């Protein structure tokens, strides 16, 4: 903020409190501020002059008086603002208040050089106390405020669009070109309907069952190790300010939703020309609750997840998406039995080619976005 007036009236009571404000800069644009002082009056005479401390990295020192009394007290609080980072370093605002007794205050109110001689060491002392406070254990006042990084947010938003692009029209076109012309529209509608249906299902309960951490404890196996809770039903608790990593939580919900969309759509390839539309929708819906949501929670739910505690790593869905969808498609095909006619009739290979190209392009969002940051 802008600097306040330097000096205020002194000697308001038997014990006068002086607060020293020091502005300093650190690497990467981070700043340290040591302030406060309340209830001050307008400056008079020599007290209105600003005293500066030329010693690096100090940029300015100013004194103000407040009517509080008491012995010497030092207070420091730390706030880390990740949003103001530059070069990977967070800005740090350190606030410290120093109270001095009458004897010291009388020295500081003298005219001329005595004022600057007292102001400089006092300011440096305040900075030293604050530095020692920051190096020690975090106090109750300390708080880490996560802030979304614009670059990461933009990249995950693009990645979400790319993954959605893989399902409609990519995967839909890929499968539609491999079936008879009479079934082309049926396959397209199945993929499109699954996209809409899974979007609603994910927002209502899928995200909560997959990423809720209620009851999860690392190394402890319980119900919460296999399936998430209901605390995020209908995106409860997901606000404009909630953050996951360095992106808004709402965007993380959107990105993970695209994975929940394409996974059941992958199984359509084993069901085309063999199941009616209603049967496909019911099978994929039940499969999401029985397989996808638990698998997503156990692997990607974080510490306390069954597979996560075993050290299982899955980057971009090798387990959660492809293995589960492959097994689901195999089970469905085995249940349906052999086709009456095993000869394939490709309806439109050009459509299949275009779908393949769209899937290839979409992989940049599928894999590149899963790191959750543009700089990763």
Short mmCIF file of N, CA, C and O in Angstrom, two decimals, residues 45 48 50 58 60-63 75 86 108 127 156 172 199 201 227 255 265 269-270 272 274 317 320 323 338 361 373:
data_model
loop_
_atom_site.label_atom_id
_atom_site.label_comp_id
_atom_site.label_asym_id
_atom_site.label_seq_id
_atom_site.Cartn_x
_atom_site.Cartn_y
_atom_site.Cartn_z
N UNK A 45 5.66 19.92 13.47
CA UNK A 45 7.06 20.33 13.51
C UNK A 45 8.00 19.29 12.95
O UNK A 45 7.79 18.72 11.90
N UNK A 48 7.14 15.69 11.75
CA UNK A 48 6.51 15.42 10.46
C UNK A 48 7.50 14.95 9.41
O UNK A 48 7.11 14.60 8.31
N UNK A 50 10.19 12.60 7.47
CA UNK A 50 10.37 11.16 7.25
C UNK A 50 11.84 10.81 7.38
O UNK A 50 12.70 11.48 6.82
N UNK A 58 16.82 -2.07 3.07
CA UNK A 58 15.76 -1.19 3.55
C UNK A 58 15.51 -0.06 2.55
O UNK A 58 16.43 0.54 2.05
N UNK A 60 12.77 2.33 3.28
CA UNK A 60 12.22 3.48 3.98
C UNK A 60 11.87 3.15 5.40
O UNK A 60 11.54 2.02 5.72
N UNK A 61 11.99 4.11 6.28
CA UNK A 61 11.64 3.92 7.67
C UNK A 61 10.78 5.10 8.08
O UNK A 61 11.06 6.24 7.75
N UNK A 62 9.71 4.84 8.78
CA UNK A 62 8.91 5.94 9.25
C UNK A 62 8.39 5.62 10.65
O UNK A 62 8.21 4.47 11.03
N UNK A 63 8.16 6.67 11.43
CA UNK A 63 7.73 6.51 12.81
C UNK A 63 6.36 7.14 12.99
O UNK A 63 6.04 8.14 12.40
N UNK A 75 5.54 -8.37 18.15
CA UNK A 75 4.56 -9.28 17.57
C UNK A 75 4.85 -9.43 16.08
O UNK A 75 5.14 -8.47 15.40
N UNK A 86 6.82 -14.57 -8.15
CA UNK A 86 7.57 -14.22 -9.36
C UNK A 86 8.82 -15.08 -9.36
O UNK A 86 9.59 -15.06 -8.42
N UNK A 108 13.56 9.71 20.71
CA UNK A 108 13.11 9.69 19.32
C UNK A 108 12.43 10.98 18.91
O UNK A 108 12.31 11.28 17.73
N UNK A 127 13.05 -5.66 12.01
CA UNK A 127 13.20 -6.60 10.91
C UNK A 127 13.88 -7.87 11.37
O UNK A 127 13.52 -8.97 10.96
N UNK A 156 -5.12 -25.85 -18.06
CA UNK A 156 -6.05 -26.91 -17.69
C UNK A 156 -7.41 -26.69 -18.35
O UNK A 156 -8.10 -27.66 -18.70
N UNK A 172 -16.64 -40.73 -31.03
CA UNK A 172 -17.91 -41.02 -31.71
C UNK A 172 -17.69 -41.25 -33.20
O UNK A 172 -18.24 -42.19 -33.79
N UNK A 199 -21.93 -36.15 -17.53
CA UNK A 199 -21.67 -34.80 -17.02
C UNK A 199 -22.56 -34.50 -15.83
O UNK A 199 -22.10 -34.01 -14.79
N UNK A 201 -24.18 -36.74 -13.96
CA UNK A 201 -23.89 -37.70 -12.89
C UNK A 201 -22.64 -37.30 -12.11
O UNK A 201 -22.59 -37.43 -10.88
N UNK A 227 -14.14 -45.75 -1.27
CA UNK A 227 -15.12 -44.86 -1.90
C UNK A 227 -15.18 -43.56 -1.12
O UNK A 227 -14.99 -43.54 0.10
N UNK A 255 -12.19 -30.77 -15.36
CA UNK A 255 -11.17 -31.59 -16.03
C UNK A 255 -11.38 -33.07 -15.73
O UNK A 255 -11.33 -33.91 -16.63
N UNK A 265 -17.56 -44.25 -22.51
CA UNK A 265 -17.72 -44.17 -23.97
C UNK A 265 -16.76 -45.12 -24.68
O UNK A 265 -17.06 -45.59 -25.79
N UNK A 269 -17.48 -49.44 -28.07
CA UNK A 269 -16.95 -50.22 -29.19
C UNK A 269 -17.27 -51.69 -29.10
O UNK A 269 -17.36 -52.38 -30.14
N UNK A 270 -17.43 -52.21 -27.87
CA UNK A 270 -17.77 -53.63 -27.73
C UNK A 270 -19.28 -53.87 -27.69
O UNK A 270 -19.72 -55.03 -27.69
N UNK A 272 -21.54 -51.92 -29.78
CA UNK A 272 -22.23 -51.44 -30.98
C UNK A 272 -22.89 -52.59 -31.72
O UNK A 272 -22.35 -53.70 -31.81
N UNK A 274 -25.10 -54.43 -30.83
CA UNK A 274 -25.41 -55.60 -30.01
C UNK A 274 -26.33 -55.27 -28.83
O UNK A 274 -26.93 -56.17 -28.26
N UNK A 317 -4.51 -41.85 -16.25
CA UNK A 317 -5.57 -42.84 -16.39
C UNK A 317 -5.24 -44.18 -16.99
O UNK A 317 -6.14 -44.84 -17.51
N UNK A 320 -7.12 -46.17 -14.06
CA UNK A 320 -8.48 -45.70 -13.78
C UNK A 320 -9.34 -45.66 -15.04
O UNK A 320 -10.54 -45.97 -14.98
N UNK A 323 -7.63 -49.54 -18.19
CA UNK A 323 -7.78 -50.92 -17.72
C UNK A 323 -9.22 -51.20 -17.29
O UNK A 323 -9.79 -52.24 -17.63
N UNK A 338 -21.24 -64.48 -28.66
CA UNK A 338 -20.70 -64.24 -30.00
C UNK A 338 -21.72 -63.51 -30.87
O UNK A 338 -22.93 -63.66 -30.70
N UNK A 361 -4.94 -35.74 -31.44
CA UNK A 361 -4.79 -34.35 -30.99
C UNK A 361 -5.23 -34.21 -29.52
O UNK A 361 -4.58 -33.53 -28.73
N UNK A 373 -0.63 -28.33 -14.11
CA UNK A 373 0.06 -27.04 -14.17
C UNK A 373 0.74 -26.90 -15.53
O UNK A 373 1.20 -27.89 -16.12
#
